[in-house]
Structure formats: C-alpha cells, structure tokens
PDB file of C-alpha atoms and ligand atoms in Angstrom:
ATOM      1  CA  UNK A   1      -9.903 -16.797  -3.228  1.00  0.00           C
ATOM      2  CA  UNK A   2      -8.356 -13.348  -3.029  1.00  0.00           C
ATOM      3  CA  UNK A   3      -5.401 -12.837  -5.315  1.00  0.00           C
ATOM      4  CA  UNK A   4      -2.203 -11.558  -3.753  1.00  0.00           C
ATOM      5  CA  UNK A   5      -0.688  -8.278  -4.870  1.00  0.00           C
ATOM      6  CA  UNK A   6       2.950  -7.330  -4.326  1.00  0.00           C
ATOM      7  CA  UNK A   7       3.689  -3.615  -4.648  1.00  0.00           C
ATOM      8  CA  UNK A   8       7.172  -2.103  -4.730  1.00  0.00           C
ATOM      9  CA  UNK A   9       7.382   1.297  -3.066  1.00  0.00           C
ATOM     10  CA  UNK A  10      10.599   2.770  -4.403  1.00  0.00           C
ATOM     11  CA  UNK A  11      10.243   5.902  -2.241  1.00  0.00           C
ATOM     12  CA  UNK A  12      12.749   8.680  -3.085  1.00  0.00           C
ATOM     13  CA  UNK A  13      15.333   6.314  -4.548  1.00  0.00           C
ATOM     14  CA  UNK A  14      16.951   5.597  -7.929  1.00  0.00           C
ATOM     15  CA  UNK A  15      18.147   7.847 -10.712  1.00  0.00           C
ATOM     16  CA  UNK A  16      16.241   7.793 -13.998  1.00  0.00           C
ATOM     17  CA  UNK A  17      18.453   5.200 -15.724  1.00  0.00           C
ATOM     18  CA  UNK A  18      18.487   2.958 -12.668  1.00  0.00           C
ATOM     19  CA  UNK A  19      14.693   3.083 -12.473  1.00  0.00           C
ATOM     20  CA  UNK A  20      14.335   2.058 -16.114  1.00  0.00           C
ATOM     21  CA  UNK A  21      16.768  -0.838 -15.713  1.00  0.00           C
ATOM     22  CA  UNK A  22      14.981  -2.083 -12.592  1.00  0.00           C
ATOM     23  CA  UNK A  23      11.537  -1.858 -14.212  1.00  0.00           C
ATOM     24  CA  UNK A  24      12.762  -3.788 -17.253  1.00  0.00           C
ATOM     25  CA  UNK A  25      14.288  -6.451 -14.996  1.00  0.00           C
ATOM     26  CA  UNK A  26      11.014  -6.868 -13.089  1.00  0.00           C
ATOM     27  CA  UNK A  27       9.075  -7.257 -16.350  1.00  0.00           C
ATOM     28  CA  UNK A  28      11.461  -9.882 -17.601  1.00  0.00           C
ATOM     29  CA  UNK A  29      10.623 -12.426 -14.952  1.00  0.00           C
ATOM     30  CA  UNK A  30       6.874 -12.079 -15.137  1.00  0.00           C
ATOM     31  CA  UNK A  31       6.233 -15.544 -16.552  1.00  0.00           C
ATOM     32  CA  UNK A  32       7.285 -17.001 -13.201  1.00  0.00           C
ATOM     33  CA  UNK A  33       5.348 -14.660 -10.892  1.00  0.00           C
ATOM     34  CA  UNK A  34       2.700 -16.103  -8.633  1.00  0.00           C
ATOM     35  CA  UNK A  35       1.195 -12.744  -7.677  1.00  0.00           C
ATOM     36  CA  UNK A  36       0.076  -9.478  -9.265  1.00  0.00           C
ATOM     37  CA  UNK A  37       2.733  -6.770  -9.278  1.00  0.00           C
ATOM     38  CA  UNK A  38       2.637  -2.987  -8.933  1.00  0.00           C
ATOM     39  CA  UNK A  39       5.667  -0.682  -9.135  1.00  0.00           C
ATOM     40  CA  UNK A  40       5.500   2.716  -7.432  1.00  0.00           C
ATOM     41  CA  UNK A  41       8.402   4.886  -8.653  1.00  0.00           C
ATOM     42  CA  UNK A  42       8.883   8.624  -8.347  1.00  0.00           C
ATOM     43  CA  UNK A  43       6.217  10.702 -10.139  1.00  0.00           C
ATOM     44  CA  UNK A  44       8.976  11.805 -12.513  1.00  0.00           C
ATOM     45  CA  UNK A  45       9.451   8.342 -13.954  1.00  0.00           C
ATOM     46  CA  UNK A  46       5.839   7.225 -14.331  1.00  0.00           C
ATOM     47  CA  UNK A  47       5.487   7.992 -18.041  1.00  0.00           C
ATOM     48  CA  UNK A  48       8.798   6.424 -19.007  1.00  0.00           C
ATOM     49  CA  UNK A  49       8.041   3.329 -16.963  1.00  0.00           C
ATOM     50  CA  UNK A  50       4.582   3.056 -18.521  1.00  0.00           C
ATOM     51  CA  UNK A  51       6.353   2.585 -21.872  1.00  0.00           C
ATOM     52  CA  UNK A  52       8.639  -0.099 -20.438  1.00  0.00           C
ATOM     53  CA  UNK A  53       5.735  -1.940 -18.770  1.00  0.00           C
ATOM     54  CA  UNK A  54       3.461  -1.763 -21.829  1.00  0.00           C
ATOM     55  CA  UNK A  55       2.295  -5.234 -22.790  1.00  0.00           C
ATOM     56  CA  UNK A  56       3.349  -6.696 -19.434  1.00  0.00           C
ATOM     57  CA  UNK A  57       1.096  -7.436 -16.483  1.00  0.00           C
ATOM     58  CA  UNK A  58       3.152  -5.252 -14.154  1.00  0.00           C
ATOM     59  CA  UNK A  59       1.082  -2.187 -13.173  1.00  0.00           C
ATOM     60  CA  UNK A  60       2.106   1.279 -12.057  1.00  0.00           C
ATOM     61  CA  UNK A  61       1.264   3.224  -8.932  1.00  0.00           C
ATOM     62  CA  UNK A  62       2.134   6.669  -7.627  1.00  0.00           C
ATOM     63  CA  UNK A  63       3.426   7.143  -4.087  1.00  0.00           C
ATOM     64  CA  UNK A  64       1.105   9.998  -3.175  1.00  0.00           C
ATOM     65  CA  UNK A  65      -1.390  12.489  -4.569  1.00  0.00           C
ATOM     66  CA  UNK A  66      -2.640  15.907  -3.506  1.00  0.00           C
ATOM     67  CA  UNK A  67      -5.696  16.458  -1.343  1.00  0.00           C
ATOM     68  CA  UNK A  68      -7.036  18.947  -3.938  1.00  0.00           C
ATOM     69  CA  UNK A  69      -8.019  18.420  -7.537  1.00  0.00           C
ATOM     70  CA  UNK A  70      -6.189  21.370  -9.125  1.00  0.00           C
ATOM     71  CA  UNK A  71      -5.142  24.938  -8.550  1.00  0.00           C
ATOM     72  CA  UNK A  72      -2.440  26.987  -6.870  1.00  0.00           C
ATOM     73  CA  UNK A  73      -0.693  24.259  -4.842  1.00  0.00           C
ATOM     74  CA  UNK A  74       2.954  24.564  -5.833  1.00  0.00           C
ATOM     75  CA  UNK A  75       4.824  21.299  -6.009  1.00  0.00           C
ATOM     76  CA  UNK A  76       1.782  19.043  -5.700  1.00  0.00           C
ATOM     77  CA  UNK A  77       0.640  16.304  -8.094  1.00  0.00           C
ATOM     78  CA  UNK A  78      -3.082  15.634  -8.310  1.00  0.00           C
ATOM     79  CA  UNK A  79      -5.132  12.476  -8.782  1.00  0.00           C
ATOM     80  CA  UNK A  80      -6.629  13.774 -12.066  1.00  0.00           C
ATOM     81  CA  UNK A  81      -3.075  14.318 -13.374  1.00  0.00           C
ATOM     82  CA  UNK A  82      -2.177  10.737 -12.512  1.00  0.00           C
ATOM     83  CA  UNK A  83      -5.372   9.466 -14.095  1.00  0.00           C
ATOM     84  CA  UNK A  84      -4.643  11.494 -17.232  1.00  0.00           C
ATOM     85  CA  UNK A  85      -1.417   9.539 -17.817  1.00  0.00           C
ATOM     86  CA  UNK A  86      -3.126   6.229 -17.124  1.00  0.00           C
ATOM     87  CA  UNK A  87      -1.680   5.400 -13.693  1.00  0.00           C
ATOM     88  CA  UNK A  88      -4.072   2.934 -12.029  1.00  0.00           C
ATOM     89  CA  UNK A  89      -2.890   2.908  -8.389  1.00  0.00           C
ATOM     90  CA  UNK A  90      -1.837   5.463  -5.784  1.00  0.00           C
ATOM     91  CA  UNK A  91      -0.413   4.931  -2.291  1.00  0.00           C
ATOM     92  CA  UNK A  92      -2.234   7.115   0.237  1.00  0.00           C
ATOM     93  CA  UNK A  93      -1.357   7.621   3.883  1.00  0.00           C
ATOM     94  CA  UNK A  94       2.077   6.029   4.001  1.00  0.00           C
ATOM     95  CA  UNK A  95       3.488   6.510   7.511  1.00  0.00           C
ATOM     96  CA  UNK A  96       6.342   8.612   6.096  1.00  0.00           C
ATOM     97  CA  UNK A  97       3.738  11.037   4.712  1.00  0.00           C
ATOM     98  CA  UNK A  98       1.861  11.021   8.011  1.00  0.00           C
ATOM     99  CA  UNK A  99       4.989  11.560  10.116  1.00  0.00           C
ATOM    100  CA  UNK A 100       7.226  13.858   8.017  1.00  0.00           C
ATOM    101  CA  UNK A 101       4.526  15.803   6.148  1.00  0.00           C
ATOM    102  CA  UNK A 102       1.901  15.821   8.888  1.00  0.00           C
ATOM    103  CA  UNK A 103      -0.852  14.293   6.796  1.00  0.00           C
ATOM    104  CA  UNK A 104      -3.930  14.046   8.990  1.00  0.00           C
ATOM    105  CA  UNK A 105      -6.757  11.514   8.903  1.00  0.00           C
ATOM    106  CA  UNK A 106      -9.026  14.206   7.439  1.00  0.00           C
ATOM    107  CA  UNK A 107      -6.539  15.067   4.694  1.00  0.00           C
ATOM    108  CA  UNK A 108      -6.157  11.395   3.818  1.00  0.00           C
ATOM    109  CA  UNK A 109      -9.925  11.049   3.614  1.00  0.00           C
ATOM    110  CA  UNK A 110      -9.939  13.857   1.022  1.00  0.00           C
ATOM    111  CA  UNK A 111      -7.138  12.188  -0.920  1.00  0.00           C
ATOM    112  CA  UNK A 112      -9.015   8.889  -0.936  1.00  0.00           C
ATOM    113  CA  UNK A 113     -12.184  10.586  -2.189  1.00  0.00           C
ATOM    114  CA  UNK A 114     -10.406  12.473  -4.961  1.00  0.00           C
ATOM    115  CA  UNK A 115      -8.414   9.426  -6.060  1.00  0.00           C
ATOM    116  CA  UNK A 116     -11.577   7.309  -6.290  1.00  0.00           C
ATOM    117  CA  UNK A 117     -13.490  10.077  -8.054  1.00  0.00           C
ATOM    118  CA  UNK A 118     -10.862   9.991 -10.790  1.00  0.00           C
ATOM    119  CA  UNK A 119     -10.823   6.237 -11.156  1.00  0.00           C
ATOM    120  CA  UNK A 120      -7.595   5.531  -9.274  1.00  0.00           C
ATOM    121  CA  UNK A 121      -7.321   2.611  -6.880  1.00  0.00           C
ATOM    122  CA  UNK A 122      -5.847   3.735  -3.555  1.00  0.00           C
ATOM    123  CA  UNK A 123      -3.424   1.616  -1.547  1.00  0.00           C
ATOM    124  CA  UNK A 124      -4.318   2.952   1.894  1.00  0.00           C
ATOM    125  CA  UNK A 125      -1.619   2.501   4.543  1.00  0.00           C
ATOM    126  CA  UNK A 126      -2.321   2.116   8.226  1.00  0.00           C
ATOM    127  CA  UNK A 127      -0.322   0.890  11.182  1.00  0.00           C
ATOM    128  CA  UNK A 128       0.821   1.754  14.660  1.00  0.00           C
ATOM    129  CA  UNK A 129       4.087   3.105  16.086  1.00  0.00           C
ATOM    130  CA  UNK A 130       6.266   1.174  18.510  1.00  0.00           C
ATOM    131  CA  UNK A 131       4.939   3.147  21.486  1.00  0.00           C
ATOM    132  CA  UNK A 132       1.353   2.296  20.599  1.00  0.00           C
ATOM    133  CA  UNK A 133       2.201  -1.388  20.291  1.00  0.00           C
ATOM    134  CA  UNK A 134       4.060  -1.381  23.608  1.00  0.00           C
ATOM    135  CA  UNK A 135       0.896   0.105  25.088  1.00  0.00           C
ATOM    136  CA  UNK A 136      -1.120  -2.675  23.399  1.00  0.00           C
ATOM    137  CA  UNK A 137      -3.300  -0.058  21.719  1.00  0.00           C
ATOM    138  CA  UNK A 138      -2.557  -1.110  18.125  1.00  0.00           C
ATOM    139  CA  UNK A 139      -6.060  -2.344  17.353  1.00  0.00           C
ATOM    140  CA  UNK A 140      -7.755   0.822  18.617  1.00  0.00           C
ATOM    141  CA  UNK A 141      -5.289   2.931  16.695  1.00  0.00           C
ATOM    142  CA  UNK A 142      -5.670   1.129  13.377  1.00  0.00           C
ATOM    143  CA  UNK A 143      -9.441   1.041  13.768  1.00  0.00           C
ATOM    144  CA  UNK A 144      -9.421   4.821  14.177  1.00  0.00           C
ATOM    145  CA  UNK A 145      -7.311   5.221  11.022  1.00  0.00           C
ATOM    146  CA  UNK A 146      -9.808   3.119   9.081  1.00  0.00           C
ATOM    147  CA  UNK A 147     -12.839   4.881  10.523  1.00  0.00           C
ATOM    148  CA  UNK A 148     -11.533   8.385   9.972  1.00  0.00           C
ATOM    149  CA  UNK A 149     -10.253   8.004   6.418  1.00  0.00           C
ATOM    150  CA  UNK A 150     -12.045   5.017   4.835  1.00  0.00           C
ATOM    151  CA  UNK A 151     -15.276   3.957   6.468  1.00  0.00           C
ATOM    152  CA  UNK A 152     -17.285   6.845   5.029  1.00  0.00           C
ATOM    153  CA  UNK A 153     -16.955   5.152   1.622  1.00  0.00           C
ATOM    154  CA  UNK A 154     -19.854   3.447  -0.137  1.00  0.00           C
ATOM    155  CA  UNK A 155     -19.941  -0.331  -0.531  1.00  0.00           C
ATOM    156  CA  UNK A 156     -18.798   0.033  -4.140  1.00  0.00           C
ATOM    157  CA  UNK A 157     -15.936   2.368  -3.370  1.00  0.00           C
ATOM    158  CA  UNK A 158     -14.467   0.459  -0.426  1.00  0.00           C
ATOM    159  CA  UNK A 159     -14.001  -2.505  -2.767  1.00  0.00           C
ATOM    160  CA  UNK A 160     -11.706  -0.419  -4.960  1.00  0.00           C
ATOM    161  CA  UNK A 161      -9.322   0.203  -2.063  1.00  0.00           C
ATOM    162  CA  UNK A 162      -6.341  -1.979  -1.139  1.00  0.00           C
ATOM    163  CA  UNK A 163      -5.390  -1.723   2.524  1.00  0.00           C
ATOM    164  CA  UNK A 164      -1.724  -2.018   3.520  1.00  0.00           C
ATOM    165  CA  UNK A 165      -1.042  -2.784   7.174  1.00  0.00           C
ATOM    166  CA  UNK A 166       2.409  -1.360   7.858  1.00  0.00           C
ATOM    167  CA  UNK A 167       3.496  -1.295  11.489  1.00  0.00           C
ATOM    168  CA  UNK A 168       5.701   1.793  11.656  1.00  0.00           C
ATOM    169  CA  UNK A 169       8.215   0.013  13.892  1.00  0.00           C
ATOM    170  CA  UNK A 170       8.846  -2.520  11.120  1.00  0.00           C
ATOM    171  CA  UNK A 171       9.364  -0.113   8.207  1.00  0.00           C
ATOM    172  CA  UNK A 172      12.953   0.050   7.053  1.00  0.00           C
ATOM    173  CA  UNK A 173      14.152  -1.201  10.438  1.00  0.00           C
ATOM    174  CA  UNK A 174      14.786  -4.848   9.658  1.00  0.00           C
ATOM    175  CA  UNK A 175      12.236  -5.689  12.379  1.00  0.00           C
ATOM    176  CA  UNK A 176       9.368  -7.605  10.842  1.00  0.00           C
ATOM    177  CA  UNK A 177       6.040  -8.349  12.460  1.00  0.00           C
ATOM    178  CA  UNK A 178       5.933 -12.051  13.179  1.00  0.00           C
ATOM    179  CA  UNK A 179       3.609 -13.943  10.844  1.00  0.00           C
ATOM    180  CA  UNK A 180       1.223 -14.279  13.815  1.00  0.00           C
ATOM    181  CA  UNK A 181       1.318 -10.544  14.620  1.00  0.00           C
ATOM    182  CA  UNK A 182       0.613  -9.759  10.956  1.00  0.00           C
ATOM    183  CA  UNK A 183      -2.184 -12.335  10.752  1.00  0.00           C
ATOM    184  CA  UNK A 184      -3.783 -11.081  13.980  1.00  0.00           C
ATOM    185  CA  UNK A 185      -3.902  -7.492  12.749  1.00  0.00           C
ATOM    186  CA  UNK A 186      -5.048  -8.427   9.250  1.00  0.00           C
ATOM    187  CA  UNK A 187      -7.806 -10.538  10.741  1.00  0.00           C
ATOM    188  CA  UNK A 188      -8.770  -7.661  13.022  1.00  0.00           C
ATOM    189  CA  UNK A 189      -8.912  -5.258  10.057  1.00  0.00           C
ATOM    190  CA  UNK A 190     -11.093  -7.699   8.152  1.00  0.00           C
ATOM    191  CA  UNK A 191     -13.483  -8.058  11.087  1.00  0.00           C
ATOM    192  CA  UNK A 192     -13.813  -4.248  11.271  1.00  0.00           C
ATOM    193  CA  UNK A 193     -14.569  -4.116   7.536  1.00  0.00           C
ATOM    194  CA  UNK A 194     -17.111  -6.909   8.015  1.00  0.00           C
ATOM    195  CA  UNK A 195     -18.776  -5.031  10.874  1.00  0.00           C
ATOM    196  CA  UNK A 196     -19.106  -1.931   8.694  1.00  0.00           C
ATOM    197  CA  UNK A 197     -19.762  -3.436   5.224  1.00  0.00           C
ATOM    198  CA  UNK A 198     -20.668  -7.079   5.792  1.00  0.00           C
ATOM    199  CA  UNK A 199     -18.780 -10.335   5.512  1.00  0.00           C
ATOM    200  CA  UNK A 200     -18.915 -10.691   1.692  1.00  0.00           C
ATOM    201  CA  UNK A 201     -17.242  -7.364   1.067  1.00  0.00           C
ATOM    202  CA  UNK A 202     -14.694  -7.938   3.836  1.00  0.00           C
ATOM    203  CA  UNK A 203     -13.690 -11.248   2.260  1.00  0.00           C
ATOM    204  CA  UNK A 204     -12.990  -9.521  -1.058  1.00  0.00           C
ATOM    205  CA  UNK A 205     -10.729  -6.726   0.195  1.00  0.00           C
ATOM    206  CA  UNK A 206      -6.995  -7.112  -0.329  1.00  0.00           C
ATOM    207  CA  UNK A 207      -4.941  -6.439   2.826  1.00  0.00           C
ATOM    208  CA  UNK A 208      -1.203  -6.231   2.177  1.00  0.00           C
ATOM    209  CA  UNK A 209       1.518  -6.409   4.799  1.00  0.00           C
ATOM    210  CA  UNK A 210       4.423  -3.942   4.724  1.00  0.00           C
ATOM    211  CA  UNK A 211       7.478  -3.595   6.944  1.00  0.00           C
ATOM    212  CA  UNK A 212      10.829  -5.254   6.192  1.00  0.00           C
ATOM    213  CA  UNK A 213       9.304  -7.980   4.025  1.00  0.00           C
ATOM    214  CA  UNK A 214      12.233  -9.774   2.385  1.00  0.00           C
ATOM    215  CA  UNK A 215      12.810 -12.981   0.412  1.00  0.00           C
ATOM    216  CA  UNK A 216      13.575 -14.912   3.605  1.00  0.00           C
ATOM    217  CA  UNK A 217      10.379 -14.002   5.460  1.00  0.00           C
ATOM    218  CA  UNK A 218       7.962 -13.414   2.557  1.00  0.00           C
ATOM    219  CA  UNK A 219       6.729 -16.994   2.177  1.00  0.00           C
ATOM    220  CA  UNK A 220       5.746 -17.304   5.815  1.00  0.00           C
ATOM    221  CA  UNK A 221       4.025 -13.919   5.910  1.00  0.00           C
ATOM    222  CA  UNK A 222       2.229 -14.490   2.602  1.00  0.00           C
ATOM    223  CA  UNK A 223       0.957 -17.887   3.688  1.00  0.00           C
ATOM    224  CA  UNK A 224      -1.093 -16.354   6.518  1.00  0.00           C
ATOM    225  CA  UNK A 225      -4.778 -16.579   5.603  1.00  0.00           C
ATOM    226  CA  UNK A 226      -5.500 -12.849   5.837  1.00  0.00           C
ATOM    227  CA  UNK A 227      -2.229 -11.579   4.331  1.00  0.00           C
ATOM    228  CA  UNK A 228      -2.982 -10.820   0.684  1.00  0.00           C
ATOM    229  CA  UNK A 229       0.337  -9.507  -0.501  1.00  0.00           C
ATOM    230  CA  UNK A 230       3.003  -7.029   0.446  1.00  0.00           C
ATOM    231  CA  UNK A 231       3.990  -3.406   0.160  1.00  0.00           C
ATOM    232  CA  UNK A 232       7.744  -3.647  -0.136  1.00  0.00           C
ATOM    233  CA  UNK A 233      10.242  -0.815   0.365  1.00  0.00           C
ATOM    234  CA  UNK A 234      13.925  -1.725   0.629  1.00  0.00           C
ATOM    235  CA  UNK A 235      13.689  -5.147  -0.989  1.00  0.00           C
ATOM    236  CA  UNK A 236      11.826  -3.723  -4.004  1.00  0.00           C
ATOM    237  CA  UNK A 237      14.971  -1.839  -5.040  1.00  0.00           C
ATOM    238  CA  UNK A 238      16.862  -5.049  -5.779  1.00  0.00           C
ATOM    239  CA  UNK A 239      15.499  -6.973  -8.756  1.00  0.00           C
ATOM    240  CA  UNK A 240      16.463 -10.389  -7.420  1.00  0.00           C
ATOM    241  CA  UNK A 241      14.977  -9.806  -3.968  1.00  0.00           C
ATOM    242  CA  UNK A 242      11.752  -8.366  -5.337  1.00  0.00           C
ATOM    243  CA  UNK A 243      11.388 -11.209  -7.836  1.00  0.00           C
ATOM    244  CA  UNK A 244      11.956 -13.746  -5.076  1.00  0.00           C
ATOM    245  CA  UNK A 245       9.099 -12.162  -3.102  1.00  0.00           C
ATOM    246  CA  UNK A 246       6.783 -12.176  -6.120  1.00  0.00           C
ATOM    247  CA  UNK A 247       7.656 -15.804  -6.654  1.00  0.00           C
ATOM    248  CA  UNK A 248       7.016 -16.769  -3.008  1.00  0.00           C
ATOM    249  CA  UNK A 249       4.044 -18.926  -1.968  1.00  0.00           C
TER     250      UNK A 249
HETATM  251  P1  LIG B 301      10.423  -1.583   3.980  1.00  0.00           P
HETATM  252  O1  LIG B 301       9.322  -0.451   3.625  1.00  0.00           O
HETATM  253  O2  LIG B 301      10.044  -2.807   3.179  1.00  0.00           O
HETATM  254  O3  LIG B 301      11.724  -0.991   3.582  1.00  0.00           O
HETATM  255  O4  LIG B 301      10.309  -1.829   5.461  1.00  0.00           O
HETATM  256  C1  LIG B 301       7.974  -0.769   3.477  1.00  0.00           C
HETATM  257  C2  LIG B 301       7.186   0.480   3.170  1.00  0.00           C
HETATM  258  O5  LIG B 301       7.507   1.534   3.730  1.00  0.00           O
HETATM  259  O6  LIG B 301       6.254   0.467   2.362  1.00  0.00           O
END
C-alpha cells in the first residue's frame, strides 16, 4: 500500500509571524493525521520552521530550486543550499514557474538532476491547461512533460520523486478535477511509468493531485485508487482546512 502525502504549497503568502503560527498549528494536530505532511513555505522561513517542526513528523519542502549548483546567479537558491539546511523536499516544475518564469522541460530536467544529486526529493508537477483539455490532448501533453524532464532517470532515482498532477485549469480557480478525471490521469501516469520502469516501480511511486483540493472534496479525491495525496495551495493557508484534508480518508 502506498502511503498518502499531503503537501501544503504556501506560495508567496504569509508574513514571518503568520508562517510560524500556522506551522505550529499544523504540528499540534499531528496525532490525528492519517497521512504524511509536508509544508512548503517561502525560502526565507525554512530555517525558522525547521525549529518549530523539530520532533514532529511534519516535513519541510522548498517551492523551487535553481537549475545550477552555485555561482553568479543573482537571486537564485540552489539545491545544495537547501540540502545544507536539511530540507528534504523541493517542488519542481509548478505551473506558476512554467508559465510566469518560462521554465522549460529541459531546465526542469536539470533541476531534477541537481536536486537528486544533493539528496533532495523532488515533487515534480505536471498538468495541462484548459485549452489542452478542451482539445482532449491532456494525456499526450502530460506524457511529454514526464518524458522530457523525468524519464531519463535511473530506476533508483525515479523512486525518489513524487509526482503531482495539477491541471492548470483547476489551480486556484475553485474548479476541481472530478474524482474520475483525477483517477483517469493518475492511472495514465502510472501506466506510463510502468511502461518505462516496470510495474513494481510504478506501483511504488506517489502521485499527488493538486488543484482546488479542499476539505469538502478531499475525501472523494483521496479515495481514488491512484490518488496518493494532495498538493494544496489555498486551503493549506488555513490551519483548520489543511488539518481537515490531512485527516480525510
Ligand atoms: P490550489 O493550488 O490548491 O490553490 O488550487 C494548488 C497548487 O498550486 O499547488
């Protein structure tokens, strides 16, 4: 049985004090959680939150990392820097990075390689836009994202990656994929992994769903056989909503 992992992607939200209060509130409820939990705050808050989360089972993730290891890249934060402060996870290829910062498949491949080389576990995001879905090309599109940025990995390395299917049309819009749409795509992703790496490996990979997951739709989404958790944006900023999702089915 795959365990389910719920990750909170706080994006560019919360002041320092608010972030600390929210992290402490999430830790408090952990006795009741049914799933593993990762919090992804701003880079700025990672060290302070590591102190708050110490001794709890709640893990930390960064929202991005550079496609280079070090050097003259003003404003960037590298995977080795994240590893040096003990951050275990990093989100790579979120659609907001792809769309607003023009991150290409090739750049994301480099980020994945560098993150893995430094012992980080990537949460790799994929997912189609509304236009692509209206054209019924979502499977081809997601397959291409996987092939171009992930499927060069070795059998060992692919098993250190979490995949997050996030249909762009559902992110922050209040539109959620139906449980069947999510299941269909997650199943498709797993069959592509199986074709490339074999059934055993495909069965072990965690595939999260992201896109307007909320307390009132989480249980149904999370009960789909191939949905192994969630990458949560808006609802991760409210302690009660996020806890309700972690406590769902
Ligand atoms: P949302 O964001 O839950 O606000 O739709 C999800 C994400 O972007 O990871």
